[in-house]
Amino acid sequence: MQTDTPAVSTRGLTLNYGEFTALQPLDLDIGRGEIFGFLGHNGAGKTTTIRLLTTLMDPSGGTASVAGCDLAHNRIALRRAIGYLPENVRLYDTLTTRENLRFFAALSRIEDARDRVEEVMEFLGITDLADRRIATFSKGMRQRVGLAQAIVHRPQVLFLDEPTSGLDPMGVRQLREVLERLNGQGMTIFMNTHLLSEVARSCSSIGVLSHGQLVFHDTIETVNARYGSEEALEELYLSVVPDREVAA
Amino acid sequence: MTPSTILRRHALAALARERTIALVAALFAALVLVSAYLGWSATSTVDAIYASATHWFEANGKPVPPNPVTQGSPLALLRNLTIYISLIGAFSAIVIGYRMVETDRRAGVLPLIGARPLERLDYARGKVSALALAVGGLAALAGVVGAATLAILPSVHLGPGDWARLAAFFSLGWLYMMIFGLIAIGASARARSETVGLMVPTVVWLVLTFVWPALTGNILPTAAINPISALAPAPQSAIFDLSANLLGPFSLAEAYKYLGAELMGYLPDGLPPRGPVPPLVVMMLFAAGSGLYALRGCLKLDMTKGGPDA
Amino acid sequence: MPDLSAIPTIALKDARIALRDRFLLAATLALVAAALISLITGTVAMRTDVATYMAAKQQLLALGKSLGSIAAPEFYPLKLMRGTIEQIEIMGAVIALIAGYRAAVEERGRQTLALILTRPLSNWQFLTAKLLGGAGLMATALAFVFALCAVVLALGSGIGIGANDLLRLAITWGASTLYLSAIFAVGFGLSLWLKSPASGLLYAFALWLLVVLVAPQIGDTMDPDNQVAGGVFAQLSIPKAEQTRIKQGFATYETIRNGIEVSSVTKHYERFTFAVLGIKDIYTGKALGPIWADKKGDAWFLILFTLGLGGLVLLRPIRADRLTKET
């Protein structure tokens, strides 16, 4: 695997549904080890972008690579290199946490699946949930198991779609801490979110998507330097996204 | 306008826009036409066989028996309708009944309706009357196609009594479909998941159509969907006597087919109904029971649940 | 050589879920109940025939008359499987549809499909695993059905069954597994492809009505002998030779009737199994060789239909924009 290439790189990545353009040609580079916050109004195309980058959908045009693996020609290797946590993940209700994680670890074809599952559960503080069935879990507990399956195979790039959606403030804080620790181990994180405060606290770079078009992309330092405060991010967001999208 | 009228109108308008309902109704209409064709085709074939056999009887100097087709009522031409109403008609009613409540639940409007100044009984009335009209539409569709077929065929002549019997037959079909539609309303109102709401009435329908007749009279599944073969007498045995007595009163599909055959004039001579309870009473009891089930489901409906995650 | 380890991993996960949520148990019990009801009522009916024959025989012997005037009923235990086969055709098909729907819902509504498809495996491997899991489920449920039927036949028919009968039951089990696997693929495919899985189930039911019930029903109803109670020829008392001559005059009609019947996979399954089990009179007591020669067309239709449907499910891409739709 090449390590000098960006973690995520797209050139003219597009998605059309007939006449409707869900994603306008997207040029984006995210460096390795970054935490990238992807902002945008509802329906801006954030989830679509993640689905394209995780091979779940095929683009109408353009190229992309993740962890140096080409989206069009090296899908299996790409899937080896990524972890994915969709919004509102539910997992298999009748299986326990451990069974769910072993299943996904096996599909990721890692050698030490059993040991690794125990390690990840300990890392996320969910060992006490190991033998409980998912059906009985709260949203926050489900989210932690969901995150465990996303990192069980030590991915290089982790894609998170609205990971804080539905979590209480404590859950949001725990998630932030976990992501910082993962990032500290060198994992690149690509996160869709609505929460400007989370982006300001956790992310090293941000992108803003409006109507399927990338209207802003820079490092958080530049944003802070240019606007001078945390509230600046809100100002920036409002300045690049038209009013009606904010309302949406 | 009363709340139940508003709910009924809304339910019917929503049904009219649903592609699935349109598809099921189109399937029903197509099969009604097919059944009319089958009746005509089969009757002409038996006529032709009879004509061919007549030559043989005459050539061999034997007495010519009467034509089995002309012995029965001309309405018997439409005997396949009994089966199609019990198959696709009942299934359509299940789909309609199930959509009545499920559409509200999926759209997340149950809490919005629940917070309006109306009684649960209004909700039940609105839904049941919408079902009655929608199923009435299906029965009327079948009635028009059936009546047109009989009116067009030159060899068929119906008297006023026959027309009255035909009208009674379609009313019976409406009642039969309603029973399953009402069960579907009750089940989808009470079910925890969308699937269970569809599955419960479907399983009831399958068991009554294919399993019950085997128990009461050794009627195998494929015979159960043949208008003639379904009307076979039970084997003469103490076990079948007992099962017919015990289970016959619950054999709704058999009661319907028996009554249908009686009205359309193709009931075999001397065939007794299955079990001690008259078929019409069986149907009425089922209609009352399913009505109560639908009503109870609507009255106990959890109005707090809604949206695709419900 | 691609790594195929994902296929058993997913299929075993499905098996574990099926065992845990008791669906396998419920499906098997429902099928066993439907099959045994028909088998037992058939056995009771046969015993009634036997009792009637024995009573008539005693009466004739007491009167000192010959037995030639009454025909002895046939005692072929496998013939009693007719109701069981018909229940598998109809009720079994519904269970298979629901199993297919569940296999799709298990992955779609919970987002687990997205999680699986972002793992290093090809989509066809995932679909193959699901289809094999379904076929395994059907094979297991049917194995119970046929094993129990064999026991009931051995004990209930009063004649017992031999190795050849068991072989015929095993062949029928294989054909039944193929048939229900094909129906499973329909339920699974539609529930995976359509906008919501519940719509998939609804459309699958509509297809089931047409393929399993209506097409064979039309063919059966068009049979002139089914137009009149007891059969038209029997009612007119026409001898067999003359019946054959008359039937020849309706060759085109018969071709159309047959054409409608054979458009349904159900009819091929029925014709093949009725021949193997000797349910159809002309195959009763016949060796398997001649039956295969006669019925291999039906067997091949069943095999190719199942493989074709499976192939269709494998080839059709999975639409990611429908992954999140709830059940």
mmCIF file of C-alpha atoms in Angstrom, chain B residues 172 175 248-249 251-252 254-260 262 267 272-286:
data_model
loop_
_atom_site.group_PDB
_atom_site.id
_atom_site.type_symbol
_atom_site.label_atom_id
_atom_site.label_comp_id
_atom_site.label_asym_id
_atom_site.label_seq_id
_atom_site.Cartn_x
_atom_site.Cartn_y
_atom_site.Cartn_z
ATOM 1 C CA LEU B 172 -71.712 -13.015 -0.931
ATOM 2 C CA LEU B 175 -68.906 -10.342 2.359
ATOM 3 C CA GLY B 248 -66.872 -27.616 9.929
ATOM 4 C CA PRO B 249 -68.342 -24.570 11.720
ATOM 5 C CA SER B 251 -64.466 -23.857 7.651
ATOM 6 C CA LEU B 252 -65.154 -20.449 6.144
ATOM 7 C CA GLU B 254 -65.880 -24.272 2.318
ATOM 8 C CA ALA B 255 -68.983 -22.453 3.538
ATOM 9 C CA TYR B 256 -68.411 -19.752 0.930
ATOM 10 C CA LYS B 257 -67.822 -22.223 -1.909
ATOM 11 C CA TYR B 258 -70.906 -24.184 -0.901
ATOM 12 C CA LEU B 259 -73.113 -21.097 -0.875
ATOM 13 C CA GLY B 260 -71.573 -19.844 -4.125
ATOM 14 C CA GLU B 262 -75.808 -23.186 -4.481
ATOM 15 C CA LEU B 267 -73.888 -27.658 -6.310
ATOM 16 C CA PRO B 272 -74.552 -31.824 2.496
ATOM 17 C CA PRO B 273 -72.778 -28.773 3.950
ATOM 18 C CA ARG B 274 -69.635 -29.472 5.961
ATOM 19 C CA GLY B 275 -70.593 -29.743 9.615
ATOM 20 C CA PRO B 276 -73.779 -29.066 11.518
ATOM 21 C CA VAL B 277 -73.867 -25.265 11.157
ATOM 22 C CA PRO B 278 -75.514 -23.879 7.985
ATOM 23 C CA PRO B 279 -72.890 -22.219 5.686
ATOM 24 C CA LEU B 280 -74.643 -18.846 5.753
ATOM 25 C CA VAL B 281 -74.520 -18.831 9.548
ATOM 26 C CA VAL B 282 -70.794 -19.704 9.386
ATOM 27 C CA MET B 283 -70.186 -16.727 7.133
ATOM 28 C CA MET B 284 -72.232 -14.394 9.302
ATOM 29 C CA LEU B 285 -70.395 -15.498 12.434
ATOM 30 C CA PHE B 286 -67.037 -14.927 10.720
#
